[in-house]
Coordinates of C-alpha atoms in Angstrom, one line a residue:
Chain A
X240 CA 0.1 0.0 0.1
X241 CA 1.0 3.5 -0.7
X242 CA 0.1 6.4 1.1
X243 CA 0.1 10.0 0.2
X244 CA -1.1 12.9 2.7
X245 CA -2.2 16.2 0.9
X246 CA -4.2 19.4 2.0
X247 CA -7.3 20.2 0.1
X248 CA -7.0 23.6 -1.7
X249 CA -9.6 26.2 -1.4
X250 CA -10.2 26.1 -5.2
X251 CA -11.1 22.2 -4.9
X252 CA -14.3 23.0 -3.0
X253 CA -17.5 23.8 -4.8
X254 CA -20.5 25.8 -4.1
X255 CA -22.1 22.9 -2.0
X256 CA -19.1 23.7 0.6
X257 CA -17.1 20.5 0.3
X258 CA -14.6 18.9 -2.2
X259 CA -16.1 18.7 -5.5
X260 CA -16.4 15.0 -6.7
X261 CA -14.4 15.7 -9.9
X262 CA -11.2 16.7 -7.7
X263 CA -11.2 13.2 -6.1
X264 CA -10.2 11.8 -9.5
X265 CA -7.3 14.4 -9.7
X266 CA -6.3 13.2 -6.0
X267 CA -6.2 9.7 -7.1
X268 CA -4.5 10.2 -10.4
X269 CA -1.9 12.2 -8.2
X270 CA -1.3 9.2 -6.1
X271 CA -0.8 6.7 -8.8
X272 CA 3.0 8.2 -9.1
X273 CA 4.6 5.3 -7.3
X274 CA 2.8 2.7 -9.6
X275 CA 3.4 5.0 -12.8
X276 CA 7.2 4.8 -11.6
X277 CA 7.2 1.0 -12.0
X278 CA 6.9 1.5 -15.6
X279 CA 8.7 4.7 -16.3
X280 CA 11.0 5.4 -13.4
X281 CA 11.9 8.8 -14.1
X282 CA 8.0 9.8 -14.8
X283 CA 9.3 11.1 -18.3
X284 CA 5.8 11.4 -20.1
X285 CA 7.8 10.8 -23.4
X286 CA 8.3 7.3 -22.5
X287 CA 4.9 6.5 -21.2
X288 CA 3.7 2.9 -21.0
X289 CA 0.3 3.1 -19.4
X290 CA -3.3 3.9 -20.7
X291 CA -6.3 4.3 -18.6
X292 CA -9.1 2.2 -19.7
X293 CA -11.9 3.1 -16.9
X294 CA -12.2 4.9 -13.7
X295 CA -14.8 4.5 -11.0
X296 CA -15.2 6.6 -7.9
X297 CA -17.7 6.0 -4.9
X298 CA -18.6 9.0 -2.8
X299 CA -18.9 7.8 0.7
X300 CA -18.8 10.9 2.9
X301 CA -18.3 14.7 2.3
X302 CA -14.7 15.4 2.1
X303 CA -13.8 19.0 3.7
X304 CA -11.7 21.8 3.0
X305 CA -9.3 22.6 6.3
X306 CA -8.2 19.0 7.2
X307 CA -5.7 16.6 5.7
X308 CA -6.7 13.8 3.5
X309 CA -4.6 10.6 3.1
X310 CA -4.9 8.7 -0.3
X311 CA -4.3 4.9 0.1
X312 CA -3.2 3.2 -3.1
X313 CA -3.4 -0.5 -3.6
X314 CA -3.5 -3.1 -6.4
X315 CA -6.6 -4.9 -6.7
X316 CA -6.4 -7.0 -9.8
X317 CA -3.4 -8.3 -11.7
X318 CA -4.3 -9.3 -15.3
X319 CA -2.5 -10.2 -18.4
X320 CA -1.6 -6.8 -19.9
X321 CA -4.2 -4.9 -17.5
X322 CA -4.4 -4.4 -13.7
X323 CA -6.5 -2.5 -11.4
X324 CA -5.5 0.3 -8.9
X325 CA -7.7 0.5 -5.9
X326 CA -7.7 4.1 -3.9
X327 CA -9.2 5.4 -1.0
X328 CA -9.5 8.8 0.5
X329 CA -9.3 9.2 4.1
X330 CA -10.1 12.3 6.3
X331 CA -10.4 12.6 10.1
X332 CA -10.5 8.8 10.5
X333 CA -13.3 8.2 8.1
X334 CA -13.0 6.3 4.5
X335 CA -14.7 9.4 2.4
X336 CA -14.3 8.1 -1.0
X337 CA -12.8 5.0 -2.9
X338 CA -12.1 4.2 -6.5
X339 CA -10.6 1.9 -9.2
X340 CA -8.7 2.6 -12.2
X341 CA -8.3 0.1 -14.6
X342 CA -4.8 0.6 -16.4
X343 CA -3.5 -1.1 -19.3
X344 CA 0.4 -1.8 -20.3
X345 CA 0.3 -0.2 -23.5
X346 CA 2.9 1.0 -26.3
X347 CA 2.1 4.3 -27.7
X348 CA 4.0 3.7 -30.8
X349 CA 2.5 0.5 -32.0
X350 CA -1.0 1.5 -30.4
X351 CA -1.5 -2.1 -28.7
X352 CA -1.5 -3.4 -25.2
X353 CA 1.5 -5.4 -23.9
X354 CA 1.9 -8.1 -21.3
X355 CA 2.8 -7.0 -18.2
X356 CA 6.4 -7.8 -17.3
X357 CA 6.9 -10.3 -14.6
X358 CA 9.2 -8.3 -12.5
X359 CA 6.4 -5.7 -12.2
X360 CA 3.7 -8.8 -11.7
X361 CA 5.9 -9.8 -8.8
X362 CA 6.3 -6.1 -7.3
X363 CA 2.3 -5.8 -7.5
X364 CA 1.8 -8.8 -5.4
X365 CA 3.3 -6.9 -2.5
X366 CA 0.7 -4.4 -2.7
X367 CA -2.2 -6.5 -3.6
X368 CA -5.6 -6.2 -1.6
X369 CA -8.6 -8.4 -1.5
X370 CA -11.4 -5.8 -1.7
X371 CA -13.6 -7.9 0.5
X372 CA -11.2 -7.6 3.0
X373 CA -10.4 -3.9 2.8
X374 CA -14.2 -3.0 2.6
X375 CA -15.3 -5.4 5.6
Chain B
X174 CA -31.2 13.5 -24.9
X175 CA -29.5 16.6 -24.0
X176 CA -26.8 17.7 -26.1
X177 CA -23.7 20.1 -25.4
X178 CA -21.0 21.1 -27.4
X179 CA -17.9 22.4 -26.0
X180 CA -14.3 23.5 -27.2
X181 CA -11.7 21.4 -25.2
X182 CA -9.3 24.0 -23.6
X183 CA -5.8 24.1 -23.8
X184 CA -5.2 23.7 -20.1
X185 CA -7.3 20.5 -20.3
X186 CA -4.5 18.4 -22.3
X187 CA -1.9 16.7 -20.3
X188 CA 1.7 15.8 -21.0
X189 CA 0.5 12.9 -23.4
X190 CA -0.8 15.5 -25.6
X191 CA -4.7 14.4 -25.1
X192 CA -7.3 15.6 -22.9
X193 CA -6.6 14.5 -19.4
X194 CA -8.8 11.9 -18.1
X195 CA -10.0 13.8 -15.1
X196 CA -11.2 16.6 -17.6
X197 CA -13.9 14.1 -19.0
X198 CA -15.5 14.1 -15.5
X199 CA -15.8 17.8 -15.5
X200 CA -17.4 18.1 -19.0
X201 CA -20.0 15.5 -17.8
X202 CA -20.7 17.2 -14.6
X203 CA -21.1 20.4 -16.6
X204 CA -23.5 18.7 -18.9
X205 CA -25.7 17.7 -16.2
X206 CA -27.4 21.0 -15.7
X207 CA -30.1 20.7 -17.5
X208 CA -31.0 17.5 -15.3
X209 CA -30.1 19.6 -12.1
X210 CA -32.5 22.0 -13.4
X211 CA -35.5 19.5 -12.9
X212 CA -34.4 19.6 -9.1
X213 CA -33.6 23.2 -8.9
X214 CA -34.6 25.3 -11.7
X215 CA -32.7 28.5 -10.9
X216 CA -29.6 26.2 -10.3
X217 CA -29.3 28.1 -6.7
X218 CA -26.8 26.1 -4.7
X219 CA -28.4 26.8 -1.7
X220 CA -31.3 25.0 -2.7
X221 CA -29.6 21.8 -4.0
X222 CA -31.6 18.6 -3.9
X223 CA -29.0 16.0 -5.2
X224 CA -26.1 14.1 -4.2
X225 CA -23.6 12.1 -6.0
X226 CA -23.1 8.3 -5.1
X227 CA -20.9 7.1 -7.7
X228 CA -19.3 7.9 -11.3
X229 CA -17.8 5.8 -13.7
X230 CA -15.8 7.0 -16.9
X231 CA -14.8 4.6 -19.7
X232 CA -12.2 5.9 -21.9
X233 CA -12.7 4.5 -25.7
X234 CA -10.5 6.6 -27.7
X235 CA -8.0 9.8 -27.1
X236 CA -9.7 13.2 -27.0
X237 CA -8.0 15.7 -28.6
X238 CA -7.6 19.6 -28.2
X239 CA -8.5 21.7 -31.6
X240 CA -11.8 19.9 -32.4
X241 CA -15.3 20.4 -30.7
X242 CA -16.6 17.8 -28.3
X243 CA -20.4 16.9 -28.1
X244 CA -21.6 15.7 -24.8
X245 CA -24.7 13.8 -24.9
X246 CA -26.6 13.0 -21.8
X247 CA -29.4 10.5 -21.1
X248 CA -31.3 8.9 -18.3
X249 CA -30.2 5.3 -18.0
X250 CA -32.0 4.2 -14.6
X251 CA -35.1 5.4 -12.7
X252 CA -35.1 4.0 -9.1
X253 CA -37.0 5.0 -6.1
X254 CA -34.8 7.9 -4.7
X255 CA -31.9 7.3 -7.0
X256 CA -31.4 7.4 -10.8
X257 CA -28.5 7.0 -13.2
X258 CA -27.5 9.7 -15.9
X259 CA -25.7 8.1 -18.7
X260 CA -23.2 10.4 -20.9
X261 CA -20.9 10.1 -23.7
X262 CA -18.4 12.3 -25.2
X263 CA -18.2 12.5 -29.3
X264 CA -15.6 13.8 -31.4
X265 CA -15.1 13.8 -35.1
X266 CA -17.9 11.2 -35.4
X267 CA -16.4 9.0 -32.7
X268 CA -17.5 7.9 -29.2
X269 CA -14.5 8.7 -27.2
X270 CA -15.7 8.3 -23.7
X271 CA -18.9 7.4 -21.6
X272 CA -20.0 7.4 -18.2
X273 CA -22.6 6.9 -15.5
X274 CA -23.3 9.1 -12.7
X275 CA -25.4 7.8 -9.8
X276 CA -27.3 10.7 -8.2
X277 CA -29.5 10.7 -5.3
X278 CA -32.6 12.8 -4.6
X279 CA -31.1 14.1 -1.1
X280 CA -32.5 16.6 1.7
X281 CA -29.3 18.1 3.1
X282 CA -31.0 19.7 5.8
X283 CA -32.2 16.1 7.1
X284 CA -29.2 14.4 5.8
X285 CA -31.6 11.7 4.1
X286 CA -32.7 10.5 0.6
X287 CA -35.9 11.5 -0.6
X288 CA -38.2 9.6 -3.2
X289 CA -38.2 11.0 -6.5
X290 CA -41.0 13.2 -7.5
X291 CA -43.5 11.6 -9.9
X292 CA -43.5 14.6 -11.9
X293 CA -39.8 14.4 -12.4
X294 CA -39.9 10.7 -13.2
X295 CA -42.2 11.3 -16.0
X296 CA -39.8 14.0 -17.5
X297 CA -37.0 11.5 -17.1
X298 CA -39.0 8.8 -19.0
X299 CA -38.6 11.1 -22.1
X300 CA -34.9 10.9 -21.8
X301 CA -34.7 7.3 -20.9
X302 CA -32.2 5.2 -22.8
X303 CA -31.6 1.2 -22.9
X304 CA -27.8 0.9 -22.6
X305 CA -28.0 -2.2 -24.5
X306 CA -29.5 0.0 -27.5
X307 CA -26.9 3.0 -27.4
X308 CA -24.0 0.7 -27.1
X309 CA -24.9 -1.5 -30.0
Chain C
X41 CA -12.1 41.4 -30.9
X42 CA -13.1 37.6 -30.4
X43 CA -15.9 36.4 -28.5
X44 CA -16.6 33.0 -27.0
X45 CA -19.7 32.3 -24.6
X46 CA -19.3 29.6 -22.3
X47 CA -21.5 27.8 -19.3
X48 CA -19.8 28.0 -16.1
X49 CA -19.6 24.5 -14.7
X50 CA -20.9 23.4 -11.4
X51 CA -17.2 22.1 -10.4
X52 CA -16.0 25.6 -11.1
X53 CA -17.5 27.3 -8.2
X54 CA -16.0 27.1 -4.7
X55 CA -17.3 27.1 -1.1
X56 CA -17.8 30.7 -1.3
X57 CA -20.7 30.1 -3.8
X58 CA -19.2 31.6 -6.9
X59 CA -16.8 30.9 -9.6
X60 CA -13.4 30.3 -8.1
X61 CA -10.8 33.0 -9.1
X62 CA -8.5 30.4 -10.8
X63 CA -11.0 29.3 -13.1
X64 CA -11.2 32.6 -15.0
X65 CA -7.5 32.1 -16.0
X66 CA -8.5 28.9 -17.3
X67 CA -11.7 30.6 -19.3
X68 CA -9.2 33.4 -20.6
X69 CA -6.6 30.6 -21.9
X70 CA -9.4 28.8 -23.4
X71 CA -10.6 31.8 -25.4
X72 CA -7.0 32.6 -26.7
X73 CA -7.5 29.8 -29.5
X74 CA -8.1 32.0 -32.1
X75 CA -4.8 34.0 -31.3
X76 CA -2.9 30.7 -30.8
X77 CA -4.1 29.6 -34.4
X78 CA -2.5 32.8 -36.0
X79 CA 1.0 30.9 -35.0
X80 CA -0.3 27.2 -35.3
X81 CA -3.4 26.9 -37.6
X82 CA -3.9 23.4 -36.8
X83 CA -3.4 23.9 -33.1
X84 CA -0.9 21.0 -33.0
X85 CA 0.8 21.3 -29.8
X86 CA 4.0 19.8 -31.4
X87 CA 4.3 22.7 -33.5
X88 CA 3.8 25.3 -30.7
X89 CA 5.3 28.8 -30.9
X90 CA 4.2 30.7 -27.9
X91 CA 5.2 31.1 -24.4
X92 CA 3.5 32.7 -21.5
X93 CA 5.6 35.3 -19.6
X94 CA 3.0 36.7 -17.2
X95 CA -0.8 37.0 -16.4
X96 CA -2.7 39.4 -14.7
X97 CA -6.4 39.1 -13.5
X98 CA -8.6 41.8 -11.9
X99 CA -11.7 40.7 -10.1
X100 CA -14.4 43.1 -10.6
X101 CA -17.3 41.2 -9.5
X102 CA -18.5 37.8 -8.4
X103 CA -19.2 35.3 -11.2
X104 CA -22.1 33.0 -11.0
X105 CA -22.9 29.5 -11.8
X106 CA -26.2 29.6 -13.9
X107 CA -25.7 32.3 -16.2
X108 CA -23.8 32.3 -19.5
X109 CA -20.4 34.1 -19.6
X110 CA -18.8 35.9 -22.7
X111 CA -15.3 36.1 -22.8
X112 CA -14.0 39.1 -24.9
X113 CA -10.4 38.9 -26.5
X114 CA -8.4 41.9 -27.9
X115 CA -4.8 42.8 -28.5
X116 CA -3.5 45.2 -26.4
X117 CA 0.0 45.7 -27.1
X118 CA 2.1 44.7 -30.4
X119 CA 6.1 44.6 -29.2
X120 CA 9.0 43.1 -31.2
X121 CA 8.8 39.6 -30.2
X122 CA 6.2 39.6 -27.5
X123 CA 2.5 40.9 -27.3
X124 CA -0.4 41.4 -24.9
X125 CA -3.8 39.7 -25.0
X126 CA -6.4 41.7 -23.0
X127 CA -9.6 39.7 -22.0
X128 CA -12.8 40.4 -20.3
X129 CA -15.5 38.1 -18.6
X130 CA -18.9 39.4 -19.0
X131 CA -22.0 37.9 -17.2
X132 CA -25.4 39.6 -17.1
X133 CA -24.2 42.9 -18.7
X134 CA -21.5 43.3 -16.3
X135 CA -17.8 43.2 -16.9
X136 CA -16.9 40.9 -13.8
X137 CA -13.1 40.0 -14.4
X138 CA -10.4 41.3 -16.9
X139 CA -6.9 40.2 -17.4
X140 CA -3.7 40.7 -19.5
X141 CA -1.4 37.7 -20.8
X142 CA 2.0 38.7 -22.0
X143 CA 3.0 36.3 -24.7
X144 CA 6.1 35.7 -26.3
X145 CA 6.7 34.3 -30.2
X146 CA 9.2 31.5 -28.9
X147 CA 11.2 28.8 -30.4
X148 CA 11.1 25.8 -28.1
X149 CA 13.9 23.9 -30.0
X150 CA 16.4 26.8 -29.8
X151 CA 14.7 27.9 -26.6
X152 CA 15.0 31.7 -27.7
X153 CA 12.4 34.3 -28.4
X154 CA 11.7 35.3 -32.3
X155 CA 10.5 38.4 -33.9
X156 CA 6.8 38.6 -34.6
X157 CA 6.2 37.9 -38.3
X158 CA 4.9 41.1 -40.0
X159 CA 1.7 39.3 -41.3
X160 CA 0.6 38.5 -37.8
X161 CA 1.4 42.0 -36.7
X162 CA -1.0 43.1 -39.5
X163 CA -3.8 40.7 -38.2
X164 CA -3.2 41.9 -34.5
X165 CA -3.7 45.4 -35.7
X166 CA -7.3 44.4 -36.5
X167 CA -7.9 43.3 -33.0
X168 CA -5.9 46.0 -30.7
X169 CA -7.8 48.1 -28.4
X170 CA -6.5 51.0 -26.4
X171 CA -7.0 50.0 -23.0
X172 CA -7.8 53.6 -21.9
X173 CA -10.7 53.3 -24.2
X174 CA -12.1 50.1 -23.1
X175 CA -12.1 50.6 -19.4
X176 CA -13.7 53.9 -19.5
Chain D
X89 CA 7.5 33.5 5.3
X90 CA 5.6 30.0 5.2
X91 CA 6.7 26.9 3.0
X92 CA 4.6 24.3 1.4
X93 CA 6.1 21.5 -0.5
X94 CA 3.9 19.5 -2.9
X95 CA 4.0 16.7 -5.8
X96 CA 2.9 18.2 -9.2
X97 CA 0.2 16.0 -10.5
X98 CA 0.2 14.1 -14.0
X99 CA -3.1 16.2 -14.7
X100 CA -1.4 19.5 -14.0
X101 CA 0.8 19.0 -17.1
X102 CA -0.3 20.2 -20.4
X103 CA 0.4 19.0 -24.1
X104 CA 3.6 21.3 -24.0
X105 CA 4.7 18.5 -21.5
X106 CA 5.2 21.0 -18.5
X107 CA 3.0 22.3 -15.7
X108 CA 0.1 24.4 -17.1
X109 CA 0.3 27.8 -16.2
X110 CA -3.2 27.9 -14.7
X111 CA -2.1 25.3 -12.4
X112 CA 0.4 27.7 -10.6
X113 CA -2.5 30.1 -9.5
X114 CA -4.0 26.9 -7.9
X115 CA -0.8 26.1 -6.2
X116 CA -0.4 29.8 -4.8
X117 CA -4.0 29.8 -3.7
X118 CA -3.7 26.6 -1.7
X119 CA -0.7 27.8 0.0
X120 CA -2.5 30.9 1.1
X121 CA -4.2 28.6 3.9
X122 CA -1.9 30.1 6.9
X123 CA -2.7 33.6 5.8
X124 CA -6.2 32.6 5.5
X125 CA -6.3 31.2 9.1
X126 CA -5.4 34.7 10.5
X127 CA -8.8 36.1 9.6
X128 CA -10.9 32.6 9.9
X129 CA -8.8 30.2 12.2
X130 CA -10.8 27.1 11.3
X131 CA -11.1 27.8 7.7
X132 CA -14.9 27.7 7.9
X133 CA -15.8 29.2 4.7
X134 CA -19.2 30.4 6.1
X135 CA -17.0 32.9 8.1
X136 CA -14.9 34.0 5.4
X137 CA -13.6 37.6 5.6
X138 CA -11.2 37.9 2.5
X139 CA -12.0 38.7 -1.0
X140 CA -9.5 38.6 -3.9
X141 CA -8.9 41.7 -6.0
X142 CA -6.2 40.7 -8.4
X143 CA -3.7 38.3 -9.1
X144 CA -0.6 38.4 -10.9
X145 CA 1.9 35.3 -11.8
X146 CA 5.2 35.6 -13.7
X147 CA 6.3 32.7 -15.3
X148 CA 10.3 32.5 -15.2
X149 CA 11.2 28.9 -16.0
X150 CA 9.3 25.6 -16.9
X151 CA 7.9 23.6 -14.0
X152 CA 8.0 19.8 -14.3
X153 CA 6.0 16.8 -13.4
X154 CA 8.3 14.4 -11.5
X155 CA 10.0 16.6 -9.0
X156 CA 8.7 18.3 -5.7
X157 CA 7.8 22.0 -5.8
X158 CA 8.0 24.3 -2.8
X159 CA 5.8 27.3 -2.5
X160 CA 7.4 30.4 -0.5
X161 CA 4.6 32.8 1.0
X162 CA 5.4 36.1 2.1
X163 CA 3.4 39.3 2.9
X164 CA 4.7 42.2 0.6
X165 CA 2.5 45.1 1.4
X166 CA 0.2 46.0 4.2
X167 CA -2.4 48.6 3.3
X168 CA -5.3 50.0 5.2
X169 CA -8.1 47.3 4.4
X170 CA -6.1 45.4 1.8
X171 CA -2.5 43.7 1.6
X172 CA -0.6 41.9 -1.0
X173 CA 0.6 38.2 -0.7
X174 CA 4.0 37.5 -2.6
X175 CA 4.7 33.8 -3.5
X176 CA 7.1 31.9 -5.4
X177 CA 7.3 28.3 -6.7
X178 CA 10.8 26.6 -6.6
X179 CA 11.8 23.6 -8.3
X180 CA 15.2 21.8 -8.0
X181 CA 16.8 25.0 -6.9
X182 CA 15.3 27.3 -9.4
X183 CA 12.6 29.9 -8.8
X184 CA 10.2 29.0 -11.6
X185 CA 7.2 31.3 -10.9
X186 CA 6.2 34.2 -8.8
X187 CA 3.1 35.8 -8.1
X188 CA 1.1 38.6 -6.0
X189 CA -2.3 38.4 -4.7
X190 CA -4.0 41.5 -3.7
X191 CA -6.6 40.6 -0.9
X192 CA -9.0 42.9 0.6
X193 CA -10.3 42.3 4.3
X194 CA -14.2 42.0 3.4
X195 CA -17.4 41.7 5.0
X196 CA -19.6 39.6 2.6
X197 CA -22.8 40.6 4.4
X198 CA -22.4 44.3 4.2
X199 CA -20.5 43.8 1.0
X200 CA -17.8 46.3 2.1
X201 CA -14.2 46.6 2.8
X202 CA -13.1 46.5 6.6
X203 CA -10.0 47.8 8.2
X204 CA -7.3 45.4 8.8
X205 CA -7.0 44.5 12.6
X206 CA -4.0 45.8 14.3
X207 CA -3.2 42.2 15.7
X208 CA -3.1 40.9 12.3
X209 CA -1.1 43.6 10.9
X210 CA 1.5 42.9 13.7
X211 CA 1.4 39.2 12.4
X212 CA 1.9 40.1 8.9
X213 CA 5.2 42.4 9.9
X214 CA 7.0 39.1 10.7
X215 CA 6.2 37.8 7.2
X216 CA 6.9 40.9 5.4
X217 CA 9.4 40.9 2.8
X218 CA 10.9 43.9 0.6
X219 CA 10.3 42.8 -3.0
X220 CA 13.7 44.4 -4.2
X221 CA 15.5 42.0 -1.6
X222 CA 14.1 38.8 -2.4
X223 CA 14.4 39.3 -6.3
X224 CA 17.9 40.6 -6.1

């Protein structure tokens, strides 16, 4: 599991007084950096090897401006060329949002999916979580 | 079906040269205005009656800066107090992203879900789409 | 003068109930497209020829969600290699924000400023505004 | 001086491969929290006492994804009811952007500017910087 702590920004609230839902997707993407680095260690975008197929976000409680948020990042599925990243946003002891990103190992030159390298699959194992467990 | 046409903004691209995935969620939320108005005709946020439970976005093709995008908005499920909004982003004749937002009719004072009014349910019927049909 | 009309998005508000100040900079950048096209007609970012040196935004009145906004875009200074773009955001008959972007004609390969081509300078003349006039 | 360190997010880049200019305004606003707390200690937006009159951002060098950024925040002017916040974004030892926000002590109920309290003015003194000095 990877953990990142961030301060919600004033501009990330919306007129209902809480963090806007679209911001959670930005936080989650930001917290995927350690996983991006498995594929592109220096995060050079000219050498990018992942493409996003699908995202899901569940909104469980209002997220507030004025208190730190922890983003927890796990691997929840390891496929042949694709894998799932499961993430949660916690604030003041409460799981307030969760989400899954379906990522594909991808070659932008050939425009085709590629098998996940075994070395990366092994690393993924160390961050693997059973969703049934974590949500219990 | 509601249709909104927008110009992707320079700042909505990312380092891979396309529209960033988190922007699609913003476009989709923006294009929900006509549905928000069923519940709050003047869009006054002090009188808001909806809460978002879940969003899903599927990324089907790269969205580009420099060409207009049409957002199509449908109702894809009518429940007791909740309903689904299904949306698509089209660019140059191609369905490039789709997504579903699960909305709940909600009272922010009482912090509880409310039944959908029949008049609004009737209006929803006119925008209802069978997802099997549209994706075919 | 170029004019673009947009719908403020729900997610562009902040907890004070109005459009967040940082969004105005995004609107202004979005409305610079016709000027970007003088330098890169197809808006291909691999062939970009401008760099931003400075932006200023004045907040004159609260911008609201729920009413269209018109962005007006002018040229306010034509220099040797740089020029100024002056912009205003109007809502319901009121100039609610204004701003200036200092742009430089720039070669990203050579990392150096370039003289403005005469043909573009001539086009700029047609969109030139005296700031003393417009603010009167 | 206040210091905040942040990780640039993937979604904060644009198609030119660097951090988009409009993001710097978001970072700067986020890093103003300690100053907002002088006026609203719990950061409750229902009790907000500041309004933004003007922002300026100078872009000095490209900001990159993949390396931490430090935002430094100072007071650069103390007026009667208004004051200036001066900020810088540093990355890898380089001042890459700077900016000034003109803030006004403001009563949202009365819609009028208010004198700065002496206690806050005293606190501001401890964070005051001569711009000629810092830019030297």
